[in-house]
Amino acid sequence: MAEKKGLLQEFKDFAVKGNVIDLAVGIIIGAAFKDIITSLVNDIVMPPIGLLLGKVDFSNLFWALDGGDYASLAAAQEAGAPTMNYGVFINTVISFLIIAWVVFVIVKQLNRLKAKPEPATPEETPTTKTCPFCKTEIPLEAVRCPACTSHLEEAK
């Protein structure tokens, strides 16, 4: 029984860690964002593209695999015909590209906003280096190691 309690405690510790909570929030927001993008593609982007291409409704583009002739995708599905819905696939690809672009722009902006490391202060600037031969700390300007007498120019 003690082993189970330890396992449950480990699971609790894992589940309440900040990263797991952040991941859950990200998934929930991502699902909501997907609905927004789907609406953007289906309701805003695709109608003008369909109009430019001769009033084509991409979501209604399909091949009836049984060879039948159906007026719409809904009619084919109602008749139980197997269909290959390439218009829905086109909409999905466009949705993916929009989501990928938005995520790219957001990540790019977040990376720009990250605090840049401050330049080193004089007291943080290194004044020594390690000899590549004997691993002794020596001044930065040294061209010969005082401990092993190696020429440091040769190590470069």
PDB file of C-alpha atoms in Angstrom:
ATOM      1  CA  MET A   1       0.000   0.000   0.000  1.00  0.00           C
ATOM      2  CA  ALA A   2       2.911   2.320   0.707  1.00  0.00           C
ATOM      3  CA  GLU A   3       4.042   1.943  -2.923  1.00  0.00           C
ATOM      4  CA  LYS A   4       0.633   3.062  -4.219  1.00  0.00           C
ATOM      5  CA  LYS A   5       0.657   6.123  -1.982  1.00  0.00           C
ATOM      6  CA  GLY A   6       4.083   7.029  -3.314  1.00  0.00           C
ATOM      7  CA  LEU A   7       2.901   6.575  -6.875  1.00  0.00           C
ATOM      8  CA  LEU A   8      -0.201   8.693  -6.247  1.00  0.00           C
ATOM      9  CA  GLN A   9       1.926  11.383  -4.618  1.00  0.00           C
ATOM     10  CA  GLU A  10       4.300  11.349  -7.602  1.00  0.00           C
ATOM     11  CA  PHE A  11       1.340  11.701  -9.967  1.00  0.00           C
ATOM     12  CA  LYS A  12      -0.062  14.582  -7.902  1.00  0.00           C
ATOM     13  CA  ASP A  13       3.313  16.311  -7.923  1.00  0.00           C
ATOM     14  CA  PHE A  14       3.531  15.855 -11.694  1.00  0.00           C
ATOM     15  CA  ALA A  15      -0.033  17.004 -12.367  1.00  0.00           C
ATOM     16  CA  VAL A  16       0.207  20.238 -10.415  1.00  0.00           C
ATOM     17  CA  LYS A  17       3.557  21.341 -11.790  1.00  0.00           C
ATOM     18  CA  GLY A  18       3.437  24.627 -13.652  1.00  0.00           C
ATOM     19  CA  ASN A  19       4.375  23.106 -17.006  1.00  0.00           C
ATOM     20  CA  VAL A  20       1.432  20.698 -17.000  1.00  0.00           C
ATOM     21  CA  ILE A  21      -0.998  23.479 -16.093  1.00  0.00           C
ATOM     22  CA  ASP A  22       0.504  25.716 -18.797  1.00  0.00           C
ATOM     23  CA  LEU A  23       0.158  22.905 -21.310  1.00  0.00           C
ATOM     24  CA  ALA A  24      -3.505  22.370 -20.402  1.00  0.00           C
ATOM     25  CA  VAL A  25      -4.247  26.079 -20.751  1.00  0.00           C
ATOM     26  CA  GLY A  26      -2.429  26.132 -24.086  1.00  0.00           C
ATOM     27  CA  ILE A  27      -4.458  23.207 -25.403  1.00  0.00           C
ATOM     28  CA  ILE A  28      -7.741  24.820 -24.354  1.00  0.00           C
ATOM     29  CA  ILE A  29      -6.835  28.160 -25.911  1.00  0.00           C
ATOM     30  CA  GLY A  30      -5.541  26.354 -29.008  1.00  0.00           C
ATOM     31  CA  ALA A  31      -8.863  24.559 -29.438  1.00  0.00           C
ATOM     32  CA  ALA A  32     -10.737  27.855 -29.192  1.00  0.00           C
ATOM     33  CA  PHE A  33      -8.250  29.448 -31.601  1.00  0.00           C
ATOM     34  CA  LYS A  34      -8.854  26.603 -34.059  1.00  0.00           C
ATOM     35  CA  ASP A  35     -12.569  27.434 -34.109  1.00  0.00           C
ATOM     36  CA  ILE A  36     -11.767  31.081 -34.837  1.00  0.00           C
ATOM     37  CA  ILE A  37      -9.429  30.133 -37.686  1.00  0.00           C
ATOM     38  CA  THR A  38     -11.949  27.648 -39.103  1.00  0.00           C
ATOM     39  CA  SER A  39     -14.559  30.382 -39.162  1.00  0.00           C
ATOM     40  CA  LEU A  40     -12.056  32.815 -40.699  1.00  0.00           C
ATOM     41  CA  VAL A  41     -11.253  30.363 -43.483  1.00  0.00           C
ATOM     42  CA  ASN A  42     -14.799  29.153 -44.159  1.00  0.00           C
ATOM     43  CA  ASP A  43     -16.636  32.448 -43.697  1.00  0.00           C
ATOM     44  CA  ILE A  44     -14.132  35.151 -44.696  1.00  0.00           C
ATOM     45  CA  VAL A  45     -11.269  33.784 -46.839  1.00  0.00           C
ATOM     46  CA  MET A  46     -12.900  31.072 -48.955  1.00  0.00           C
ATOM     47  CA  PRO A  47     -15.985  32.972 -50.254  1.00  0.00           C
ATOM     48  CA  PRO A  48     -13.934  35.630 -52.118  1.00  0.00           C
ATOM     49  CA  ILE A  49     -11.568  32.943 -53.460  1.00  0.00           C
ATOM     50  CA  GLY A  50     -14.570  30.917 -54.617  1.00  0.00           C
ATOM     51  CA  LEU A  51     -16.056  34.014 -56.248  1.00  0.00           C
ATOM     52  CA  LEU A  52     -12.789  34.727 -58.074  1.00  0.00           C
ATOM     53  CA  LEU A  53     -12.722  31.139 -59.316  1.00  0.00           C
ATOM     54  CA  GLY A  54     -16.259  31.235 -60.689  1.00  0.00           C
ATOM     55  CA  LYS A  55     -18.455  30.949 -57.590  1.00  0.00           C
ATOM     56  CA  VAL A  56     -16.872  27.695 -56.447  1.00  0.00           C
ATOM     57  CA  ASP A  57     -17.802  26.526 -52.933  1.00  0.00           C
ATOM     58  CA  PHE A  58     -14.705  24.599 -51.856  1.00  0.00           C
ATOM     59  CA  SER A  59     -16.514  22.818 -49.042  1.00  0.00           C
ATOM     60  CA  ASN A  60     -18.841  21.319 -51.656  1.00  0.00           C
ATOM     61  CA  LEU A  61     -16.116  19.916 -53.938  1.00  0.00           C
ATOM     62  CA  PHE A  62     -16.089  16.113 -53.891  1.00  0.00           C
ATOM     63  CA  TRP A  63     -15.809  12.972 -55.978  1.00  0.00           C
ATOM     64  CA  ALA A  64     -18.493  10.350 -55.606  1.00  0.00           C
ATOM     65  CA  LEU A  65     -16.556   7.079 -55.530  1.00  0.00           C
ATOM     66  CA  ASP A  66     -19.624   5.040 -56.527  1.00  0.00           C
ATOM     67  CA  GLY A  67     -19.816   6.874 -59.874  1.00  0.00           C
ATOM     68  CA  GLY A  68     -23.130   8.540 -59.026  1.00  0.00           C
ATOM     69  CA  ASP A  69     -24.006  12.126 -59.883  1.00  0.00           C
ATOM     70  CA  TYR A  70     -25.065  14.141 -56.840  1.00  0.00           C
ATOM     71  CA  ALA A  71     -26.007  17.815 -56.673  1.00  0.00           C
ATOM     72  CA  SER A  72     -24.055  18.448 -53.481  1.00  0.00           C
ATOM     73  CA  LEU A  73     -21.867  16.782 -50.901  1.00  0.00           C
ATOM     74  CA  ALA A  74     -24.810  16.715 -48.490  1.00  0.00           C
ATOM     75  CA  ALA A  75     -26.939  14.903 -51.091  1.00  0.00           C
ATOM     76  CA  ALA A  76     -24.207  12.329 -51.698  1.00  0.00           C
ATOM     77  CA  GLN A  77     -23.740  11.743 -47.981  1.00  0.00           C
ATOM     78  CA  GLU A  78     -27.494  11.487 -47.478  1.00  0.00           C
ATOM     79  CA  ALA A  79     -27.632   8.818 -50.202  1.00  0.00           C
ATOM     80  CA  GLY A  80     -24.830   6.963 -48.378  1.00  0.00           C
ATOM     81  CA  ALA A  81     -22.406   7.313 -51.276  1.00  0.00           C
ATOM     82  CA  PRO A  82     -18.686   7.080 -50.490  1.00  0.00           C
ATOM     83  CA  THR A  83     -17.110  10.430 -51.307  1.00  0.00           C
ATOM     84  CA  MET A  84     -13.646  11.912 -51.493  1.00  0.00           C
ATOM     85  CA  ASN A  85     -14.060  15.425 -50.083  1.00  0.00           C
ATOM     86  CA  TYR A  86     -11.114  17.285 -51.598  1.00  0.00           C
ATOM     87  CA  GLY A  87     -12.782  20.686 -51.067  1.00  0.00           C
ATOM     88  CA  VAL A  88     -12.874  20.126 -47.319  1.00  0.00           C
ATOM     89  CA  PHE A  89      -9.199  19.126 -47.527  1.00  0.00           C
ATOM     90  CA  ILE A  90      -8.383  22.399 -49.342  1.00  0.00           C
ATOM     91  CA  ASN A  91     -10.149  24.338 -46.570  1.00  0.00           C
ATOM     92  CA  THR A  92      -8.186  22.390 -43.942  1.00  0.00           C
ATOM     93  CA  VAL A  93      -4.854  23.099 -45.650  1.00  0.00           C
ATOM     94  CA  ILE A  94      -5.660  26.807 -45.822  1.00  0.00           C
ATOM     95  CA  SER A  95      -6.661  26.741 -42.131  1.00  0.00           C
ATOM     96  CA  PHE A  96      -3.352  25.080 -41.271  1.00  0.00           C
ATOM     97  CA  LEU A  97      -1.357  27.665 -43.239  1.00  0.00           C
ATOM     98  CA  ILE A  98      -3.155  30.527 -41.504  1.00  0.00           C
ATOM     99  CA  ILE A  99      -2.632  28.977 -38.057  1.00  0.00           C
ATOM    100  CA  ALA A 100       1.039  28.290 -38.828  1.00  0.00           C
ATOM    101  CA  TRP A 101       1.515  31.894 -40.004  1.00  0.00           C
ATOM    102  CA  VAL A 102      -0.170  33.357 -36.906  1.00  0.00           C
ATOM    103  CA  VAL A 103       1.873  31.142 -34.569  1.00  0.00           C
ATOM    104  CA  PHE A 104       5.050  32.122 -36.441  1.00  0.00           C
ATOM    105  CA  VAL A 105       4.257  35.838 -36.077  1.00  0.00           C
ATOM    106  CA  ILE A 106       3.391  35.464 -32.379  1.00  0.00           C
ATOM    107  CA  VAL A 107       6.581  33.524 -31.595  1.00  0.00           C
ATOM    108  CA  LYS A 108       8.663  35.994 -33.591  1.00  0.00           C
ATOM    109  CA  GLN A 109       7.180  38.925 -31.646  1.00  0.00           C
ATOM    110  CA  LEU A 110       7.617  37.172 -28.297  1.00  0.00           C
ATOM    111  CA  ASN A 111      11.257  36.482 -29.112  1.00  0.00           C
ATOM    112  CA  ARG A 112      11.721  40.182 -29.947  1.00  0.00           C
ATOM    113  CA  LEU A 113      10.194  41.189 -26.614  1.00  0.00           C
ATOM    114  CA  LYS A 114      12.385  38.873 -24.540  1.00  0.00           C
ATOM    115  CA  ALA A 115      14.851  40.717 -22.371  1.00  0.00           C
ATOM    116  CA  LYS A 116      18.201  40.911 -24.059  1.00  0.00           C
ATOM    117  CA  PRO A 117      21.176  40.054 -21.865  1.00  0.00           C
ATOM    118  CA  GLU A 118      22.802  43.146 -20.449  1.00  0.00           C
ATOM    119  CA  PRO A 119      26.409  43.771 -21.436  1.00  0.00           C
ATOM    120  CA  ALA A 120      28.946  42.491 -18.953  1.00  0.00           C
ATOM    121  CA  THR A 121      30.101  44.972 -16.353  1.00  0.00           C
ATOM    122  CA  PRO A 122      33.835  45.508 -15.964  1.00  0.00           C
ATOM    123  CA  GLU A 123      33.945  43.333 -12.851  1.00  0.00           C
ATOM    124  CA  GLU A 124      32.208  40.512 -14.773  1.00  0.00           C
ATOM    125  CA  THR A 125      34.569  40.707 -17.747  1.00  0.00           C
ATOM    126  CA  PRO A 126      36.985  37.766 -17.638  1.00  0.00           C
ATOM    127  CA  THR A 127      40.625  38.627 -17.088  1.00  0.00           C
ATOM    128  CA  THR A 128      42.013  35.094 -17.296  1.00  0.00           C
ATOM    129  CA  LYS A 129      41.874  32.127 -19.606  1.00  0.00           C
ATOM    130  CA  THR A 130      42.769  28.466 -19.255  1.00  0.00           C
ATOM    131  CA  CYS A 131      45.921  27.092 -20.820  1.00  0.00           C
ATOM    132  CA  PRO A 132      44.785  24.451 -23.343  1.00  0.00           C
ATOM    133  CA  PHE A 133      47.787  22.263 -22.468  1.00  0.00           C
ATOM    134  CA  CYS A 134      48.024  22.218 -18.671  1.00  0.00           C
ATOM    135  CA  LYS A 135      44.659  23.776 -17.751  1.00  0.00           C
ATOM    136  CA  THR A 136      46.257  26.459 -15.551  1.00  0.00           C
ATOM    137  CA  GLU A 137      44.526  29.836 -15.239  1.00  0.00           C
ATOM    138  CA  ILE A 138      46.640  32.502 -16.955  1.00  0.00           C
ATOM    139  CA  PRO A 139      46.129  36.167 -17.950  1.00  0.00           C
ATOM    140  CA  LEU A 140      44.167  36.785 -21.140  1.00  0.00           C
ATOM    141  CA  GLU A 141      47.077  38.548 -22.818  1.00  0.00           C
ATOM    142  CA  ALA A 142      49.562  35.727 -22.150  1.00  0.00           C
ATOM    143  CA  VAL A 143      51.158  34.169 -25.225  1.00  0.00           C
ATOM    144  CA  ARG A 144      53.163  31.623 -23.229  1.00  0.00           C
ATOM    145  CA  CYS A 145      51.959  29.621 -20.228  1.00  0.00           C
ATOM    146  CA  PRO A 146      54.078  30.301 -17.110  1.00  0.00           C
ATOM    147  CA  ALA A 147      53.284  26.858 -15.736  1.00  0.00           C
ATOM    148  CA  CYS A 148      54.070  24.572 -18.677  1.00  0.00           C
ATOM    149  CA  THR A 149      55.895  27.092 -20.926  1.00  0.00           C
ATOM    150  CA  SER A 150      53.765  26.143 -23.929  1.00  0.00           C
ATOM    151  CA  HIS A 151      53.392  28.676 -26.723  1.00  0.00           C
ATOM    152  CA  LEU A 152      49.696  29.549 -26.644  1.00  0.00           C
ATOM    153  CA  GLU A 153      49.634  30.768 -30.230  1.00  0.00           C
ATOM    154  CA  GLU A 154      50.207  27.130 -31.309  1.00  0.00           C
ATOM    155  CA  ALA A 155      47.028  26.030 -29.564  1.00  0.00           C
ATOM    156  CA  LYS A 156      44.800  28.212 -31.717  1.00  0.00           C
TER     157      LYS A 156
END
